[in-house]
mmCIF file of N, CA and C in Angstrom:
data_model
loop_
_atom_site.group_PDB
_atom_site.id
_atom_site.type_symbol
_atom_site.label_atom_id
_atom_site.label_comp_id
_atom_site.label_asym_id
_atom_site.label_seq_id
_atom_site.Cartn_x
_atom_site.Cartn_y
_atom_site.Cartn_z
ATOM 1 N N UNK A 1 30.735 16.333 -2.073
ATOM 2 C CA UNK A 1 29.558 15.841 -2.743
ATOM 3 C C UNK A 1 29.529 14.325 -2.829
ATOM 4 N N UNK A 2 30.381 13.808 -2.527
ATOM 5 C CA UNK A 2 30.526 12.367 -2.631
ATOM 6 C C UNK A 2 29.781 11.466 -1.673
ATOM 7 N N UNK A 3 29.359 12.293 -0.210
ATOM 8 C CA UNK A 3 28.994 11.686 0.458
ATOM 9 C C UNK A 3 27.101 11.540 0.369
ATOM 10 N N UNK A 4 26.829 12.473 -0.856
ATOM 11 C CA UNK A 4 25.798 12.688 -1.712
ATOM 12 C C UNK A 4 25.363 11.247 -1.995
ATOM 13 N N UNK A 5 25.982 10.886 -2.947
ATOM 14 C CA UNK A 5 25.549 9.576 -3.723
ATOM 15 C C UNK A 5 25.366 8.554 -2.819
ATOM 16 N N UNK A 6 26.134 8.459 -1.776
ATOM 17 C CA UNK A 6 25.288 7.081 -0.985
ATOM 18 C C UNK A 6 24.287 7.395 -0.512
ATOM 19 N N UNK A 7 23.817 8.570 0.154
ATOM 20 C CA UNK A 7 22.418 8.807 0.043
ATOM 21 C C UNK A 7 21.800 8.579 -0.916
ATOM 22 N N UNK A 8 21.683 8.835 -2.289
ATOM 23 C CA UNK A 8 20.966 9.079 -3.513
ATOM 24 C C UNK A 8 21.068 7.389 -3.566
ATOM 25 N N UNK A 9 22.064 6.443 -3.428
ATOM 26 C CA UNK A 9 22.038 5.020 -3.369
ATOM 27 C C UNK A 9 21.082 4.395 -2.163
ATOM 28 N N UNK A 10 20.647 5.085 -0.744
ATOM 29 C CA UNK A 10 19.978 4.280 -0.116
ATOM 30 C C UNK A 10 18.512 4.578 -0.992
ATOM 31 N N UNK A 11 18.374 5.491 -1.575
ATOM 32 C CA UNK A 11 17.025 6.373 -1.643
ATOM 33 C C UNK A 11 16.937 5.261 -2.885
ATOM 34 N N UNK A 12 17.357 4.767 -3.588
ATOM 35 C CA UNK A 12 16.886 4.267 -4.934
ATOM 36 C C UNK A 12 16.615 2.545 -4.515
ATOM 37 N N UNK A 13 17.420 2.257 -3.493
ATOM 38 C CA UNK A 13 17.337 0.675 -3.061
ATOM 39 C C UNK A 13 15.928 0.726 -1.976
ATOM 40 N N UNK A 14 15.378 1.218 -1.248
ATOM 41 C CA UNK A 14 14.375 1.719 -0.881
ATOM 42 C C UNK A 14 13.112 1.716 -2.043
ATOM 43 N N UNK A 15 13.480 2.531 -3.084
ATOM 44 C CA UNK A 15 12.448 2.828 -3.845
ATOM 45 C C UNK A 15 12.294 1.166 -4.889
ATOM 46 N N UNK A 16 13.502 0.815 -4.832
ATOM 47 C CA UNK A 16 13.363 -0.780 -5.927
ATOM 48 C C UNK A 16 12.523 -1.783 -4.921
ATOM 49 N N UNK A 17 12.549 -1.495 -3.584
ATOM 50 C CA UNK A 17 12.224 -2.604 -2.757
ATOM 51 C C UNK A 17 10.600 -2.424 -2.525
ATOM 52 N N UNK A 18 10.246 -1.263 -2.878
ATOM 53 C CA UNK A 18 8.828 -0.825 -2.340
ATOM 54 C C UNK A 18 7.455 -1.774 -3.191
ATOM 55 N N UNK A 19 7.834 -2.325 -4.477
ATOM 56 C CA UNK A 19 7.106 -2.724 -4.906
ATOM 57 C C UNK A 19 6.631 -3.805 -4.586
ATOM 58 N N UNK A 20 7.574 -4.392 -4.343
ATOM 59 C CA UNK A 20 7.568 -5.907 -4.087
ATOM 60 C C UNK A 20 6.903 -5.995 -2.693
ATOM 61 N N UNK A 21 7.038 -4.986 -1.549
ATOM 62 C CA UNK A 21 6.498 -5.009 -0.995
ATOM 63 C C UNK A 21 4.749 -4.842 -0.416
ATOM 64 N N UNK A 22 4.525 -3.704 -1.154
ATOM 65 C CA UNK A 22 3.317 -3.991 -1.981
ATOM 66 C C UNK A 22 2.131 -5.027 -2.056
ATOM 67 N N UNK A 23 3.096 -5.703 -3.049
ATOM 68 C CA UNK A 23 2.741 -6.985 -3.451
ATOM 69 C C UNK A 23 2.176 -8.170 -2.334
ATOM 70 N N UNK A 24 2.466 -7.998 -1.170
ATOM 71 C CA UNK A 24 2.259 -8.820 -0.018
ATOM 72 C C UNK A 24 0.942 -8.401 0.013
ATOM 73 N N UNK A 25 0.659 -7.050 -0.504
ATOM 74 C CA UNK A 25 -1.062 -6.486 0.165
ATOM 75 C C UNK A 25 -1.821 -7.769 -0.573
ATOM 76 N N UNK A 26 -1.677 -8.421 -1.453
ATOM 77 C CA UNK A 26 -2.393 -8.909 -2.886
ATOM 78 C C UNK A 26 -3.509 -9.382 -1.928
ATOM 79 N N UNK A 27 -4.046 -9.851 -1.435
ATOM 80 C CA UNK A 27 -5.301 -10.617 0.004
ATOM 81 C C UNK A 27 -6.008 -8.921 0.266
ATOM 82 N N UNK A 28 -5.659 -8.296 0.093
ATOM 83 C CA UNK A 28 -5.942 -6.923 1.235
ATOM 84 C C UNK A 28 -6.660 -6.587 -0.246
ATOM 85 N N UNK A 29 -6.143 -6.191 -1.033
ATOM 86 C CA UNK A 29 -6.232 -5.368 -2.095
ATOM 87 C C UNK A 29 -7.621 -6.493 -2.701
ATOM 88 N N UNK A 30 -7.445 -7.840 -2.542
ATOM 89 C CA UNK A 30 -8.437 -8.381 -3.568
ATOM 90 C C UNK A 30 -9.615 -8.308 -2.865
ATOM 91 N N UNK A 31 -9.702 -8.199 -1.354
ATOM 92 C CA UNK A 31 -10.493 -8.143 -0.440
ATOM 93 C C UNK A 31 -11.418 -6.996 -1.265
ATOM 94 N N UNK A 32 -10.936 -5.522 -0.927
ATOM 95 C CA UNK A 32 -11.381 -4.444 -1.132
ATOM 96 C C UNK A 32 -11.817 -4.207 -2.550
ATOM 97 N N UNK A 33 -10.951 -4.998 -3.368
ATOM 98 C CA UNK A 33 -11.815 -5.004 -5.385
ATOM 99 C C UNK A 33 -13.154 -5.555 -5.079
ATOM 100 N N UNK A 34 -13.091 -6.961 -4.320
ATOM 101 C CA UNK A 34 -14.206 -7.564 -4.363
ATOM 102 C C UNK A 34 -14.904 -6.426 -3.683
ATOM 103 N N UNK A 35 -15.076 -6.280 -2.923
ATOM 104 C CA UNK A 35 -16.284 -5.851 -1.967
ATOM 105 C C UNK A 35 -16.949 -4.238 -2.435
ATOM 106 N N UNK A 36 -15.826 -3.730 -3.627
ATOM 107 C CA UNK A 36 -16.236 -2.397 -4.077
ATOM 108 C C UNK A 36 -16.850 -3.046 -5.574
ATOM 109 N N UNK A 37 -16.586 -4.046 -6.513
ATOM 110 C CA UNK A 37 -17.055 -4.950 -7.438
ATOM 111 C C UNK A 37 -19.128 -5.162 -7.518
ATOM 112 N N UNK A 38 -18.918 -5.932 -5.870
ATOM 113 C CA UNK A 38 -20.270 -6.230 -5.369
ATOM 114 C C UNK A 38 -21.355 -5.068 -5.259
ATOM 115 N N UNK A 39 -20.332 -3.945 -4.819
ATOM 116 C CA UNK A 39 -21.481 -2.861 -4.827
ATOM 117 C C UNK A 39 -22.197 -2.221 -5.723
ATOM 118 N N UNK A 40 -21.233 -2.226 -6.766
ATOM 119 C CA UNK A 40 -21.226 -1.272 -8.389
ATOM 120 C C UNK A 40 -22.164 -2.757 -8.863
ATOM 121 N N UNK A 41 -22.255 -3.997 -9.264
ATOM 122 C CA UNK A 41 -23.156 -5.181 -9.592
ATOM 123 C C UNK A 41 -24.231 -4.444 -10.347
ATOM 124 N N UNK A 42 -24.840 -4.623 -10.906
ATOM 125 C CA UNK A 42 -25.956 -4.489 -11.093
ATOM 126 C C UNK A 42 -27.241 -4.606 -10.172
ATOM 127 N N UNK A 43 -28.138 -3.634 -9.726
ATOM 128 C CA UNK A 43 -28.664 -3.309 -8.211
ATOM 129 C C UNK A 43 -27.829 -3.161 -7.559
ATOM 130 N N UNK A 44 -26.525 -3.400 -7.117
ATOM 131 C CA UNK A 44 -25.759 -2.482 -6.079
ATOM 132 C C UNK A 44 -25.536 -0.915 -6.281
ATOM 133 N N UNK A 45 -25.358 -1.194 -4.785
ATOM 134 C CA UNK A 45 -25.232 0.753 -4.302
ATOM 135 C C UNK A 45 -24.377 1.252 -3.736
ATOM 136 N N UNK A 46 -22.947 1.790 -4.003
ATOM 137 C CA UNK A 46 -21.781 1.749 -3.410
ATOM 138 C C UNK A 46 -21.724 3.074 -2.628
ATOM 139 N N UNK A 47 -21.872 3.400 -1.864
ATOM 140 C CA UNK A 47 -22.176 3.927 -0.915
ATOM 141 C C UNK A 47 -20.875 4.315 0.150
ATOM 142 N N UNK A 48 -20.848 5.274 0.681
ATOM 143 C CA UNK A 48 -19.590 5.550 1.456
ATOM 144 C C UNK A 48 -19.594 4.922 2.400
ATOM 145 N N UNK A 49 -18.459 4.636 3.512
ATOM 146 C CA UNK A 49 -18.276 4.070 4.287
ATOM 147 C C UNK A 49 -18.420 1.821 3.928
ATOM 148 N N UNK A 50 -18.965 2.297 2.625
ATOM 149 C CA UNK A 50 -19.367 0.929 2.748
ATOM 150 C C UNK A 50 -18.304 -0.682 2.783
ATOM 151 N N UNK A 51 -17.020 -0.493 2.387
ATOM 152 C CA UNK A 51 -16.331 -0.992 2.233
ATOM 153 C C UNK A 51 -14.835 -0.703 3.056
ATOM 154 N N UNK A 52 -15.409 0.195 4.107
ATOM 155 C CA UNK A 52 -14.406 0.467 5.149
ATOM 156 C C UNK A 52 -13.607 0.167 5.755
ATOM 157 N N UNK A 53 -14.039 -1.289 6.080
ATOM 158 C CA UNK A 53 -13.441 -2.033 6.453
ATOM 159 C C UNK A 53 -12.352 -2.950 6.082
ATOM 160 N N UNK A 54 -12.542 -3.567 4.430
ATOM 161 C CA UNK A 54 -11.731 -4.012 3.695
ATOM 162 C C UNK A 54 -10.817 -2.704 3.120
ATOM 163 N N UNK A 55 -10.917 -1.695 3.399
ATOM 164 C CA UNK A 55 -10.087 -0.437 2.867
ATOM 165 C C UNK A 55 -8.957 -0.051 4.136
ATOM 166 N N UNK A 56 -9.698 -0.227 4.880
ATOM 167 C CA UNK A 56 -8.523 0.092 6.376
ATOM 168 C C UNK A 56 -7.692 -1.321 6.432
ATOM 169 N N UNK A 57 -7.662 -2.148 5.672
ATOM 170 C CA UNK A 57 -7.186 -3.451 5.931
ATOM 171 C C UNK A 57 -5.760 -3.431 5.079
ATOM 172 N N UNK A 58 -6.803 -2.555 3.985
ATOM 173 C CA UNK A 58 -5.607 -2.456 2.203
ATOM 174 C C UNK A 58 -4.718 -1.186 3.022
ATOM 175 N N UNK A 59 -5.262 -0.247 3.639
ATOM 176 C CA UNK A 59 -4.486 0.984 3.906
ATOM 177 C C UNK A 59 -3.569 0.780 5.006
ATOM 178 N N UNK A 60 -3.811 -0.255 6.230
ATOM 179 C CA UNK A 60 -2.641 -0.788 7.115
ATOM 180 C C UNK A 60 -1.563 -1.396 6.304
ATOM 181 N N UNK A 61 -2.246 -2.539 5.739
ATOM 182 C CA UNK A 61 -1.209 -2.968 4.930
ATOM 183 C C UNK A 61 -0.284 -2.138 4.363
ATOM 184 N N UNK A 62 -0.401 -1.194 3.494
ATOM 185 C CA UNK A 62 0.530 0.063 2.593
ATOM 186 C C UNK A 62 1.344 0.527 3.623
ATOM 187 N N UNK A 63 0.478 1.183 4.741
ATOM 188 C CA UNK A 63 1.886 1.484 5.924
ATOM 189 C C UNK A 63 2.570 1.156 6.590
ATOM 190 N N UNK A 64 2.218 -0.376 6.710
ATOM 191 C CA UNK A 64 3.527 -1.172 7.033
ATOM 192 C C UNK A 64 4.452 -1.383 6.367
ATOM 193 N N UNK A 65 3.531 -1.483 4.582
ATOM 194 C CA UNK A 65 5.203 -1.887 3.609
ATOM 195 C C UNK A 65 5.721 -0.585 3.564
ATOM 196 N N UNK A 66 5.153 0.442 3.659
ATOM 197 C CA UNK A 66 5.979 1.788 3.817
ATOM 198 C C UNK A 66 7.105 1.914 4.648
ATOM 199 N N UNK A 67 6.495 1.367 5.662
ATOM 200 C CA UNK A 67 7.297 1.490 7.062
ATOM 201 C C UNK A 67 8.529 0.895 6.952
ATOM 202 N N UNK A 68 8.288 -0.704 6.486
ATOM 203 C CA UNK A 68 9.355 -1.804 6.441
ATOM 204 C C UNK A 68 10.223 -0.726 5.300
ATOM 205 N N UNK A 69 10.154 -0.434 4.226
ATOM 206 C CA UNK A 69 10.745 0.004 3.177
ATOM 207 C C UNK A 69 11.692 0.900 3.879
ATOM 208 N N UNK A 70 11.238 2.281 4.561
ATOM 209 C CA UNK A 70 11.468 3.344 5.271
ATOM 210 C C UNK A 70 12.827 2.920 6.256
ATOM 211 N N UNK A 71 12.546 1.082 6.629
ATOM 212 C CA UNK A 71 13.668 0.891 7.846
ATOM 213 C C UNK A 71 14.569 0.340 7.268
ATOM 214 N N UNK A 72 14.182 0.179 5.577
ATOM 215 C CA UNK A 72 15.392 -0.646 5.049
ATOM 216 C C UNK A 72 14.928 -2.393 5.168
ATOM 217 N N UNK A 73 13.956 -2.600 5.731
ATOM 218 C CA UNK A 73 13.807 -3.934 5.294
ATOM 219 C C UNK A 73 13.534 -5.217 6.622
ATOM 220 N N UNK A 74 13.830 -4.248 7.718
ATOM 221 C CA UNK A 74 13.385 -4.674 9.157
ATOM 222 C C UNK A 74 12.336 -5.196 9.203
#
């Protein structure tokens, strides 16, 4: 069982690192507040697809820091 815990040790250094990674989206993420913000406005109409673009931007972003996290930091 011992060889348990260094697994259970990569899995938690992984999970401490994920946030921070994250955090790089902050451009991606403010992109997509704004542009879902503008719609909801007063007279805006938020509408599907409408912000698609700034959303596929926020959602690449996440799977790369996923990814990086996933390789340990590569």
């Amino acid at each position: 069982m011992s060889g348990n815990g260094a697994v259970w040790g990569r899995v938690r250094s992984r999970l401490r690192a994920f946030p921070e990674r994250l955090a790089a989206c902050g451009a991606e993420a403010a992109a997509y507040g704004r542009c879902v913000q503008a719609s909801t406005a007063p007279g805006g109409r938020l509408r599907k697809d409408l912000c698609a673009q700034e959303f596929e931007a926020l959602r690449s972003c996440f799977a790369a820091a996923a990814k990086k996290t996933l390789e340990g930091g590569r």
